[in-house]
């Protein structure tokens, strides 16, 4: 029975692609915003992402924010939240401080300082080896901290507000360099993500692919940055808490690649994640519960600036089904027949299944360009 | 593991009620039609039924069709499809003609005859013991056979057409008496069901409750009505085919009640089905994939008349999840702990679980008024 259930889970990954998302996995690109009805019917109801090209052509932000002079002047005395990490990976797995052979969930060190100084930190950390600064705070920071920029964009996405029947719950602002990276996770929001300058590269997996992200409980920890030594320490939360987080790093280092692929075969041997590049002026609809991993490519001024709108999701039958799926264990059988996905769409990348199956080479989320 | 999976399936039944459908199970009643956006957001996207009170106040049908004189005159020479069965149950399970201890799936004998004669048959079969006539045909029969009535109603439901982005795929017409009954089944359509006169009583189960309907394969058979003898025979389809159909009869006869409840504990001991009475002028939104059982209460002229619109459904993530759920076996364990549903909402009705659990008495879909 366990093997049949593994097969049922694999079928689900394929079904949702064949029925709804498309295969090979490309997400819909719309030349301009959809009507509220189209957005609800074609994207929100089926929980399906889309990319909108000329999403906000009327926003002054598109011409104003790429100028750091404009930002420094407008926010000259504004205190803002700056996230500091040694690696650019915050809210990500890191070696456990007292048991380095295991992992913990590490949050950034957060400082509040005037925007111009914070921006200097972001620029400086572009070249630093052991400190990455990222202007962000996922607590509605655009409305809380960046009110001086409010006139440059809209306080909601009108067609999304009409479709979803509510105003955004939070609006977040992101200013970073090419070192910042967001690890695989999901949010319980309908997310509309606008890039103002630079580029964001998303890897997306639908909620049906839950088992492929290897969500596990990790002890929560926080980086502390020591101004005097210029070094970080990583401290466990007190009282201790655990955070369920995705274990998969889709871009392992060359040294770790083989080991990671053996540890997480459902990710590396399963269907490719959806890859979406969101460029300046474009908007991604990232549906609730989708797993996403984000990297960024800066503009000529070495920055990526983005703003995103979180709308409340409906906790409906799709959420009930997701909880059900989460509760069904994938047995991680070593039976080679379970490693051959239907239709032969996904081939084995490494011989992790002790099978005679043809070993082919493809990337499926492993960035060979960066890592090989 | 099997027991855990049974428990996960039970949790799904509860989750979808607690999150989305409501508990105790009542469906939303709207005083008048929703806007297309409301309909999509609140009902279609979450796959949730609703009942609309003043659904079609402007339709001439509401005053015209309850007059059998009007119908006889307007359709005086129109050939229509009449379904004949010995029991009023067509597309339902019946004793297998050559192995009566087993069951088959029996379709009605279908005749084509002028409407006035067909209507006479419906009236006559009100009192007959062994022959029930039902004017219906689920092949778009309103548009194919009843064109003469087209001006009395609308050829679509405008707000539903706007929401769903397409015209109806089929429009069906139903004229029956109190003997006709439709057994539990589901359709792959978004269904808008309008009662013109009389009343329809629906029992509804969400698609998440798949295992509770005990869908099994049955050999397909067809009733043949023999004019000379006035009797029916039941003939297996040739070539033989099997039809997957729900095994549960929610209203077993008093003699069969105990046996049926022991055979189908997940239905009889699980959460109550949603009960909806749709009266003249009201419209039920019956979401795609919902299991439904229908009985009817006639008006003073001894008829129930209804029309329904089938719109194409989206085969999206909800459908993929449903297929996944279908593929996970419920082990029907006799372990008493599996018979106690979460929150104590559903109690045991009969001692089918050999447990010390308190035995309470409630109806949950068993019509005690009729059967006790």
XYZ file of C-alpha atoms in Angstrom:
744
model
C 0.000 0.000 0.000
C 2.814 2.425 0.882
C 4.225 2.105 -2.621
C 0.825 2.746 -4.139
C 0.533 5.894 -2.090
C 3.945 7.104 -3.245
C 2.732 6.541 -6.781
C -0.501 8.439 -6.075
C 1.525 11.394 -4.817
C 3.707 11.316 -7.931
C 0.559 11.213 -10.078
C -0.718 14.315 -8.324
C 2.446 16.226 -9.298
C 1.874 15.285 -12.924
C -1.907 15.732 -12.917
C -1.842 19.321 -11.754
C 0.663 20.128 -14.485
C -1.213 18.304 -17.232
C -4.632 19.614 -16.214
C -3.943 23.145 -15.170
C -0.402 24.455 -15.064
C 0.864 23.260 -18.416
C 3.733 21.041 -19.417
C 6.474 21.835 -20.162
C 6.116 24.207 -17.265
C 5.752 27.761 -18.480
C 3.622 30.238 -16.675
C 1.114 32.433 -18.518
C 2.389 35.829 -19.585
C -0.232 38.572 -19.948
C 0.616 41.753 -21.866
C -1.357 43.919 -19.426
C -3.401 43.443 -16.246
C -6.371 41.036 -16.442
C -9.895 42.117 -15.558
C -10.942 41.183 -12.018
C -13.149 38.383 -13.414
C -10.372 36.960 -15.590
C -7.921 37.141 -12.716
C -10.270 35.257 -10.389
C -11.389 32.690 -12.946
C -8.111 31.917 -14.683
C -5.606 32.354 -11.865
C -6.897 32.687 -8.294
C -9.595 29.993 -8.444
C -7.249 27.396 -10.013
C -4.313 28.598 -7.856
C -2.154 29.256 -10.915
C 0.581 31.888 -11.309
C 0.875 34.433 -14.112
C 3.299 37.152 -15.122
C 1.970 40.536 -16.261
C 4.231 42.520 -18.587
C 3.088 46.154 -18.539
C 1.690 45.871 -15.053
C 2.100 49.398 -13.675
C 3.081 51.670 -16.597
C 1.573 54.697 -14.858
C 3.610 54.429 -11.642
C 6.112 57.283 -11.047
C 8.155 54.724 -9.070
C 9.372 53.157 -12.308
C 11.361 56.262 -13.202
C 11.984 57.651 -9.701
C 13.170 54.733 -7.594
C 16.041 53.588 -9.815
C 17.649 56.919 -8.887
C 19.420 56.464 -5.575
C 19.648 60.269 -5.325
C 15.863 60.461 -5.324
C 15.584 57.778 -2.638
C 18.330 59.329 -0.461
C 16.643 62.747 -0.661
C 13.075 61.571 -0.116
C 14.040 59.266 2.772
C 16.912 61.381 4.104
C 15.965 60.991 7.760
C 13.626 57.984 7.602
C 14.497 55.105 9.962
C 14.192 51.773 8.146
C 14.782 48.080 8.929
C 17.974 46.549 7.610
C 18.572 42.790 7.629
C 22.136 41.581 8.095
C 23.433 38.060 7.487
C 26.865 36.618 6.819
C 25.755 34.927 3.582
C 22.756 36.772 2.124
C 20.550 33.899 3.239
C 18.095 34.948 5.930
C 15.174 32.823 7.033
C 17.230 29.936 5.750
C 18.890 26.811 7.072
C 22.368 27.160 8.549
C 24.675 24.903 10.583
C 23.411 24.577 14.148
C 25.624 26.732 16.430
C 26.280 23.976 18.943
C 25.910 20.915 16.705
C 27.300 21.957 13.327
C 26.590 18.600 11.709
C 22.864 19.436 12.028
C 20.910 22.442 10.802
C 18.879 25.233 12.338
C 16.555 27.927 10.947
C 18.471 31.224 10.996
C 16.836 34.669 10.899
C 18.680 37.881 10.116
C 20.062 40.400 12.536
C 17.717 43.393 12.200
C 18.880 46.971 12.693
C 16.987 50.220 12.392
C 18.921 53.114 10.917
C 18.364 56.090 8.628
C 17.721 55.085 5.027
C 20.855 56.702 3.511
C 23.126 54.794 5.912
C 21.163 51.581 5.392
C 21.517 51.957 1.631
C 25.262 52.506 2.026
C 25.361 49.196 3.882
C 23.599 47.443 1.023
C 26.114 48.852 -1.461
C 29.092 48.096 0.746
C 27.969 44.505 1.301
C 28.027 43.940 -2.434
C 31.756 43.488 -2.180
C 32.117 42.212 1.351
C 32.773 38.547 1.841
C 31.081 37.979 5.188
C 28.232 40.456 5.556
C 25.189 40.986 3.366
C 22.701 43.820 4.021
C 19.140 43.703 2.689
C 16.558 46.466 3.142
C 13.392 44.525 3.879
C 10.954 43.633 6.611
C 7.931 41.453 5.930
C 5.641 43.266 8.340
C 3.920 45.735 6.018
C 7.165 47.730 5.948
C 6.242 49.804 2.912
C 3.314 51.381 4.703
C 5.068 51.478 8.103
C 8.482 52.780 7.080
C 8.366 54.098 3.532
C 5.313 56.400 3.665
C 7.398 59.122 1.971
C 7.316 57.011 -1.222
C 3.563 56.367 -1.130
C 2.731 58.812 -3.920
C 5.063 56.990 -6.328
C 2.951 53.853 -6.605
C -0.495 52.619 -5.624
C -1.498 51.500 -2.159
C -3.174 48.429 -3.654
C -3.571 46.615 -6.990
C -7.016 47.797 -8.081
C -8.005 44.805 -10.227
C -6.747 42.377 -7.567
C -8.612 44.235 -4.820
C -11.806 44.017 -6.896
C -11.248 40.316 -7.580
C -10.308 39.301 -4.049
C -12.855 41.573 -2.383
C -10.452 43.081 0.167
C -7.570 45.535 0.539
C -4.013 44.221 0.940
C -3.169 42.904 4.380
C 0.465 43.984 4.020
C 2.661 45.837 1.524
C 6.362 45.025 1.639
C 9.356 46.818 0.122
C 12.640 45.213 -0.854
C 15.970 46.858 -1.719
C 18.828 44.450 -2.157
C 21.947 43.512 -4.063
C 22.865 40.346 -5.917
C 23.970 38.533 -2.749
C 20.535 38.273 -1.158
C 18.605 35.074 -1.637
C 15.320 33.814 -0.210
C 15.119 30.102 0.512
C 12.184 27.872 -0.506
C 9.091 28.577 1.590
C 5.393 29.320 1.164
C 3.123 32.092 2.426
C -0.539 31.998 3.340
C -1.284 35.015 1.154
C -2.203 35.785 -2.415
C 0.954 37.627 -3.488
C 1.334 40.306 -6.190
C 4.998 41.024 -6.664
C 6.186 44.060 -8.694
C 9.810 44.600 -9.655
C 10.712 48.293 -10.028
C 14.352 47.974 -11.075
C 16.676 45.022 -11.537
C 15.294 41.513 -11.820
C 13.998 38.798 -9.495
C 14.366 35.134 -10.426
C 11.792 32.857 -8.893
C 11.701 29.089 -8.708
C 8.121 27.987 -8.074
C 6.626 24.685 -6.976
C 2.858 24.189 -6.588
C 1.478 23.189 -3.165
C 0.791 19.714 -4.561
C 4.579 19.191 -4.596
C 4.748 19.493 -0.792
C 6.718 16.270 -0.269
C 9.375 17.398 -2.756
C 10.418 20.304 -0.521
C 11.152 18.045 2.473
C 9.580 20.311 5.079
C 11.108 19.426 8.449
C 11.202 21.033 11.905
C 14.357 23.056 12.650
C 15.367 24.837 15.869
C 14.932 28.600 15.455
C 18.045 30.781 15.721
C 18.971 34.396 15.057
C 22.133 36.036 13.747
C 23.687 38.690 15.982
C 26.048 41.135 14.327
C 28.890 42.372 16.504
C 29.801 45.890 15.416
C 33.164 45.793 17.206
C 34.514 42.608 15.626
C 32.514 42.888 12.395
C 31.481 39.258 12.901
C 28.253 37.345 13.324
C 27.239 34.867 15.964
C 24.224 32.595 15.634
C 22.127 32.231 18.803
C 19.298 29.768 19.392
C 15.956 31.339 20.294
C 15.253 31.320 24.020
C 12.827 29.763 24.856
C 13.587 27.182 22.193
C 11.124 26.921 19.315
C 11.010 24.853 16.172
C 10.181 26.162 12.718
C 8.927 23.898 9.921
C 10.956 24.838 6.833
C 11.815 23.426 3.401
C 15.062 21.471 3.461
C 15.882 21.734 -0.239
C 18.482 24.175 -1.530
C 17.942 24.206 -5.301
C 21.423 25.655 -5.908
C 23.818 23.586 -3.813
C 27.516 24.354 -4.015
C 29.532 22.150 -6.392
C 30.994 20.312 -3.407
C 27.587 19.561 -1.916
C 25.646 18.945 -5.088
C 25.851 15.177 -5.214
C 25.055 14.773 -1.531
C 22.090 17.140 -1.742
C 20.696 15.314 -4.740
C 20.921 12.033 -2.897
C 19.249 13.516 0.173
C 16.387 15.096 -1.757
C 15.635 12.842 -4.736
C 11.973 13.858 -4.943
C 13.045 17.416 -5.644
C 15.988 16.786 -7.925
C 14.501 13.835 -9.817
C 10.929 15.117 -10.037
C 9.383 17.612 -12.442
C 11.318 20.846 -12.907
C 10.194 23.810 -10.839
C 8.663 26.701 -12.772
C 11.323 29.327 -13.468
C 10.151 32.906 -13.726
C 12.224 36.003 -14.249
C 10.402 39.184 -13.207
C 11.916 42.316 -14.725
C 11.384 46.019 -14.102
C 7.738 47.004 -14.621
C 6.515 43.393 -14.476
C 4.249 41.825 -11.869
C 4.130 38.203 -10.765
C 0.953 36.719 -9.350
C 2.350 34.189 -6.886
C -0.636 32.157 -5.667
C -1.096 31.335 -1.997
C 0.700 28.223 -0.728
C 3.127 28.005 -3.661
C 6.682 27.245 -2.625
C 9.062 29.893 -3.920
C 12.798 30.503 -3.944
C 14.048 33.957 -4.983
C 17.330 35.362 -6.226
C 17.991 38.772 -7.692
C 19.977 40.349 -10.488
C 20.730 44.042 -9.870
C 20.341 46.968 -12.282
C 23.231 49.157 -13.469
C 23.186 50.957 -10.130
C 23.740 47.528 -8.454
C 20.266 47.367 -6.857
C 17.087 45.342 -7.153
C 14.000 47.144 -5.859
C 10.601 45.499 -5.540
C 7.289 45.944 -3.785
C 4.745 43.248 -3.081
C 1.137 43.158 -1.947
C -0.134 40.399 0.311
C -3.868 39.787 0.132
C -5.655 37.409 2.485
C -6.163 33.981 0.960
C -9.344 31.923 1.247
C -8.915 28.913 3.494
C -11.199 26.767 1.386
C -11.269 23.262 -0.054
C -7.842 23.731 -1.658
C -6.359 24.396 1.778
C -8.212 21.410 3.258
C -6.831 19.214 0.468
C -3.319 20.598 1.082
C -3.555 19.695 4.773
C -4.705 16.242 3.752
C -1.763 15.849 1.386
C 0.640 16.975 4.119
C -0.714 14.285 6.419
C -0.046 11.461 3.939
C 3.497 10.150 4.363
C 5.700 9.624 1.335
C 7.632 6.512 2.211
C 10.758 7.470 0.264
C 10.943 3.931 -0.993
C 14.130 2.900 -2.670
C 12.175 0.797 -5.133
C 13.491 1.979 -8.496
C 10.050 1.801 -10.082
C 8.978 4.654 -7.809
C 11.723 6.847 -9.112
C 10.483 6.673 -12.685
C 7.846 9.333 -12.977
C 4.899 8.928 -15.304
C 5.340 9.685 -18.973
C 9.083 9.564 -18.606
C 9.087 13.341 -18.227
C 11.539 13.411 -15.402
C 14.672 11.346 -15.810
C 17.155 10.431 -13.218
C 19.979 12.822 -12.784
C 22.049 10.692 -10.484
C 21.959 7.008 -9.794
C 20.285 7.449 -6.429
C 17.782 4.704 -7.060
C 20.034 1.724 -7.711
C 18.096 1.144 -10.885
C 18.856 0.336 -14.440
C 16.960 3.416 -15.567
C 18.744 5.556 -18.085
C 20.751 8.253 -16.408
C 20.376 11.524 -18.219
C 21.675 14.915 -17.334
C 19.514 17.951 -16.929
C 19.312 20.870 -14.594
C 15.762 20.861 -13.135
C 16.487 23.632 -10.715
C 20.137 22.907 -10.210
C 21.844 25.918 -11.684
C 24.552 24.272 -13.692
C 25.655 27.652 -14.974
C 26.517 28.752 -11.467
C 27.543 25.526 -9.871
C 29.268 23.288 -12.344
C 0.031 3.561 8.472
C -3.327 2.447 7.044
C -5.096 3.599 10.203
C -3.364 6.953 10.039
C -4.547 7.368 6.485
C -8.135 6.568 7.480
C -7.800 9.250 10.118
C -6.397 11.730 7.577
C -9.399 11.106 5.342
C -11.781 11.672 8.252
C -9.937 14.902 9.077
C -10.450 16.085 5.513
C -14.232 15.656 5.862
C -14.166 17.823 8.967
C -11.634 20.372 7.698
C -13.587 21.319 4.623
C -16.667 21.869 6.780
C -14.858 23.869 9.446
C -12.860 25.969 6.999
C -15.278 26.593 4.199
C -18.694 24.969 4.214
C -19.779 25.681 7.773
C -20.786 23.436 10.631
C -23.513 22.606 11.411
C -23.946 22.186 7.700
C -26.182 24.866 6.288
C -25.658 26.252 2.848
C -25.635 30.003 2.181
C -28.964 31.506 1.172
C -28.801 34.661 -0.951
C -31.891 36.871 -1.314
C -31.123 37.602 -4.981
C -28.479 36.652 -7.545
C -24.840 37.454 -6.671
C -22.671 39.592 -8.918
C -20.389 37.587 -11.215
C -17.387 38.484 -9.008
C -19.141 37.443 -5.796
C -20.317 34.225 -7.393
C -16.805 33.316 -8.546
C -15.055 34.381 -5.340
C -17.471 33.058 -2.735
C -18.865 29.965 -4.426
C -17.181 28.688 -7.599
C -13.557 29.154 -6.504
C -14.100 27.446 -3.122
C -16.455 24.857 -4.693
C -19.265 25.753 -2.286
C -23.033 25.566 -2.931
C -25.547 28.360 -2.380
C -29.292 28.800 -2.711
C -30.682 31.955 -4.325
C -34.196 32.963 -3.263
C -35.573 35.369 -5.862
C -33.452 33.925 -8.607
C -35.568 34.509 -11.732
C -38.465 36.806 -10.738
C -38.763 38.122 -14.309
C -39.268 34.733 -15.983
C -42.729 34.181 -17.548
C -42.144 30.467 -16.876
C -42.937 30.983 -13.186
C -46.567 31.801 -13.954
C -46.989 29.910 -17.253
C -45.497 26.442 -16.662
C -47.510 25.512 -13.582
C -50.526 25.540 -15.933
C -50.683 22.165 -17.619
C -53.136 23.695 -20.128
C -50.441 26.128 -21.219
C -47.889 23.337 -21.603
C -50.302 21.036 -23.459
C -51.217 23.832 -25.892
C -47.690 25.114 -26.482
C -46.236 21.616 -26.912
C -49.315 20.035 -28.462
C -47.434 18.139 -31.176
C -43.895 18.232 -29.784
C -42.163 14.837 -29.497
C -40.349 14.552 -26.159
C -38.307 11.952 -24.269
C -40.080 10.060 -21.506
C -38.196 7.880 -19.013
C -39.991 4.816 -17.671
C -38.953 2.710 -14.693
C -40.783 0.318 -12.391
C -39.764 2.218 -9.245
C -39.047 5.857 -10.103
C -35.338 5.152 -9.707
C -33.464 5.468 -12.981
C -29.694 5.570 -13.225
C -29.781 3.727 -9.941
C -28.732 0.375 -8.541
C -31.157 -2.546 -8.940
C -30.961 -6.318 -8.429
C -28.883 -7.916 -11.180
C -31.264 -9.665 -13.621
C -29.402 -12.972 -13.592
C -27.813 -12.819 -10.123
C -30.375 -11.048 -7.929
C -28.197 -11.222 -4.822
C -25.873 -8.730 -6.551
C -26.579 -5.315 -8.033
C -26.395 -3.672 -11.433
C -26.684 -0.085 -12.694
C -30.132 0.289 -14.290
C -31.070 3.009 -16.799
C -34.621 3.901 -17.742
C -36.574 2.740 -20.746
C -36.751 5.832 -22.978
C -39.707 6.527 -25.275
C -40.356 9.437 -27.577
C -43.975 10.567 -27.800
C -45.993 13.784 -28.122
C -45.818 15.941 -25.004
C -49.545 15.728 -24.081
C -49.441 11.917 -24.064
C -46.139 11.901 -22.189
C -47.601 14.221 -19.566
C -50.630 11.926 -19.232
C -48.189 9.123 -18.499
C -46.533 11.153 -15.745
C -49.907 11.839 -14.152
C -51.092 8.249 -14.518
C -47.903 6.879 -12.982
C -48.571 8.907 -9.863
C -50.988 6.219 -8.799
C -49.548 3.179 -10.513
C -47.652 0.698 -8.417
C -45.186 -0.612 -10.962
C -44.497 2.109 -13.516
C -43.129 5.611 -13.025
C -42.856 8.080 -15.919
C -40.472 11.058 -15.795
C -40.135 13.679 -18.529
C -36.396 14.245 -18.691
C -33.307 13.618 -20.759
C -29.908 14.873 -19.690
C -28.692 15.646 -23.192
C -29.535 19.337 -23.470
C -33.204 18.338 -23.827
C -34.581 21.798 -23.123
C -32.906 23.234 -26.193
C -33.383 20.074 -28.290
C -36.997 19.232 -27.479
C -38.655 22.157 -25.711
C -37.759 25.045 -28.042
C -41.414 26.132 -27.943
C -40.892 27.165 -24.307
C -37.687 29.120 -24.949
C -39.301 32.560 -24.631
C -40.547 31.752 -21.124
C -37.110 31.713 -19.505
C -33.531 32.633 -20.347
C -31.192 30.556 -22.465
C -28.448 31.043 -19.876
C -27.900 32.501 -16.397
C -26.343 35.871 -17.230
C -24.326 36.387 -14.036
C -23.077 32.795 -14.163
C -22.121 33.116 -17.826
C -20.161 36.276 -16.987
C -18.466 34.585 -14.025
C -17.622 31.314 -15.742
C -16.707 32.922 -19.050
C -18.739 30.579 -21.240
C -22.293 29.752 -22.310
C -24.031 26.672 -20.856
C -22.940 23.366 -22.349
C -26.415 21.856 -21.805
C -29.833 22.963 -20.563
C -32.063 20.211 -19.188
C -35.778 20.183 -18.408
C -37.489 17.994 -15.812
C -41.211 17.282 -15.355
C -41.961 14.634 -12.773
C -44.195 13.455 -9.965
C -43.396 12.526 -6.380
C -42.289 8.994 -7.300
C -39.169 9.995 -9.200
C -35.878 9.949 -7.354
C -32.290 10.477 -8.465
C -29.663 8.367 -6.734
C -26.373 9.740 -5.364
C -23.964 10.677 -8.146
C -21.777 13.580 -9.266
C -21.472 15.513 -12.510
C -18.450 17.166 -14.086
C -20.322 20.435 -14.559
C -21.055 23.608 -12.644
C -24.810 23.216 -12.195
C -27.444 25.951 -11.773
C -30.731 24.335 -10.924
C -34.017 26.329 -11.009
C -37.297 24.947 -9.696
C -40.343 26.399 -11.498
C -43.118 24.649 -9.583
C -43.153 22.103 -6.794
C -40.036 21.443 -4.748
C -36.786 19.490 -5.087
C -35.048 18.086 -2.035
C -31.319 17.613 -2.401
C -28.893 15.751 -0.204
C -25.391 17.032 -0.917
C -21.950 15.694 -0.049
C -18.746 17.523 -1.003
C -16.208 15.768 -3.261
C -13.917 15.399 -0.240
C -16.421 12.816 1.093
C -15.744 10.489 -1.849
C -15.076 7.404 0.288
C -18.392 7.854 2.099
C -20.392 7.214 -1.084
C -18.769 3.799 -1.695
C -18.324 4.231 -5.427
C -18.037 0.762 -6.959
C -18.208 -0.693 -10.480
C -21.603 -2.125 -11.483
C -22.625 -3.914 -14.704
C -24.728 -1.584 -16.853
C -28.318 -2.626 -17.615
C -31.407 -1.052 -19.135
C -35.095 -1.384 -18.377
C -37.312 -2.465 -21.268
C -41.001 -1.712 -20.953
C -43.316 -4.239 -22.605
C -46.452 -2.428 -23.745
C -48.423 -5.673 -24.138
C -47.871 -7.031 -20.635
C -47.404 -3.652 -18.949
C -44.267 -5.072 -17.324
C -40.569 -4.267 -17.282
C -37.608 -6.481 -17.934
C -34.045 -5.505 -17.064
C -31.445 -6.367 -19.713
C -27.668 -6.166 -19.352
C -25.941 -3.914 -21.862
C -24.422 -5.814 -24.783
C -21.447 -5.578 -25.065
C -21.109 -5.633 -21.283
C -19.857 -2.453 -19.650
C -19.314 -1.408 -16.069
C -20.394 1.889 -14.558
C -18.797 3.330 -11.417
C -21.671 4.468 -9.183
C -22.342 5.408 -5.555
C -23.522 2.419 -3.537
C -25.261 4.347 -0.758
C -29.035 4.725 -0.662
C -29.628 7.434 1.971
C -33.274 6.359 2.422
C -33.228 2.580 2.780
C -36.511 0.785 3.411
C -37.258 -0.044 7.063
C -36.443 -3.685 6.391
C -33.055 -2.864 4.868
C -32.050 0.001 7.084
C -29.918 -1.865 9.572
C -28.122 -3.858 6.918
C -27.420 -0.761 4.820
C -26.043 1.095 7.823
C -23.703 -1.762 8.566
C -22.583 -1.934 4.939
C -21.934 1.803 4.644
C -20.758 3.041 8.050
C -18.715 5.917 6.622
C -21.896 7.405 5.193
C -24.278 6.705 8.032
C -21.858 7.396 10.886
C -20.048 10.354 9.310
C -21.057 14.013 9.113
C -24.623 14.665 7.945
C -25.066 15.481 4.285
C -26.218 19.022 3.493
C -29.998 19.064 3.058
C -31.404 21.666 0.697
C -34.982 22.202 -0.317
C -35.320 24.195 -3.539
C -38.771 25.713 -3.989
C -40.504 27.435 -6.908
C -38.532 30.467 -8.074
C -35.356 29.406 -6.250
C -32.036 28.422 -7.775
C -29.420 26.071 -6.359
C -25.772 26.435 -7.301
C -24.612 22.827 -7.177
C -20.821 22.926 -7.581
C -19.010 20.525 -9.878
C -18.104 17.132 -8.410
C -20.534 17.364 -5.478
C -22.439 14.156 -4.837
C -26.175 14.763 -4.919
C -29.344 12.765 -4.315
C -32.675 14.310 -5.379
C -36.301 13.737 -4.486
C -39.258 15.885 -5.373
C -42.454 17.166 -3.797
C -45.119 18.091 -6.362
C -47.257 21.236 -6.506
C -51.076 21.249 -6.242
C -51.292 20.053 -9.837
C -49.137 17.030 -8.785
C -46.051 18.085 -10.759
C -42.513 19.261 -10.110
C -40.988 21.221 -12.992
C -37.373 22.323 -13.089
C -34.727 23.476 -15.519
C -30.991 23.322 -15.025
C -27.952 24.793 -16.727
C -24.721 22.841 -17.000
C -21.617 24.954 -17.451
C -18.204 23.445 -18.173
C -16.115 23.076 -15.047
C -12.414 23.877 -14.788
C -10.286 20.766 -14.455
C -7.815 22.468 -12.149
C -5.978 21.729 -8.921
C -9.230 20.834 -7.141
C -9.852 18.110 -9.703
C -6.246 16.894 -9.409
C -6.649 16.716 -5.629
C -9.948 14.839 -6.024
C -8.247 12.251 -8.238
C -5.530 11.931 -5.639
C -8.094 11.408 -2.880
C -9.859 8.764 -4.974
C -6.593 6.878 -5.355
C -5.991 6.655 -1.588
C -7.713 3.575 -0.163
C -9.813 3.851 2.978
C -9.095 0.620 4.763
C -12.527 0.365 6.409
C -10.795 -0.691 9.576
C -12.980 -2.114 12.295
C -10.823 -0.414 14.908
C -13.357 1.422 17.052
C -11.118 4.445 17.426
C -11.542 5.067 13.705
C -15.272 5.238 14.055
C -15.159 8.164 16.460
C -14.929 11.238 14.309
C -13.103 14.330 15.475
C -14.863 16.715 17.837
C -17.464 14.108 18.640
C -19.681 15.683 15.996
C -20.806 12.447 14.505
C -21.945 9.764 16.915
C -22.544 6.167 16.201
C -26.006 5.308 15.117
C -25.646 1.587 15.301
C -23.128 -0.577 17.067
C -21.271 -1.439 13.897
C -17.887 -0.858 15.434
C -17.869 -3.307 18.352
C -16.835 -0.465 20.572
C -17.763 0.910 23.929
C -18.492 4.255 22.300
C -21.750 5.823 23.323
C -24.493 4.864 20.910
C -26.708 7.805 20.133
C -29.522 8.079 17.686
C -29.689 10.638 14.938
C -30.753 10.713 11.358
C -27.798 12.079 9.347
C -29.426 11.420 6.031
C -31.587 8.517 7.028
C -35.109 9.825 6.684
C -36.631 8.596 9.888
C -39.900 10.338 9.059
C -40.355 8.136 6.024
C -38.689 4.963 7.104
C -39.231 4.360 10.769
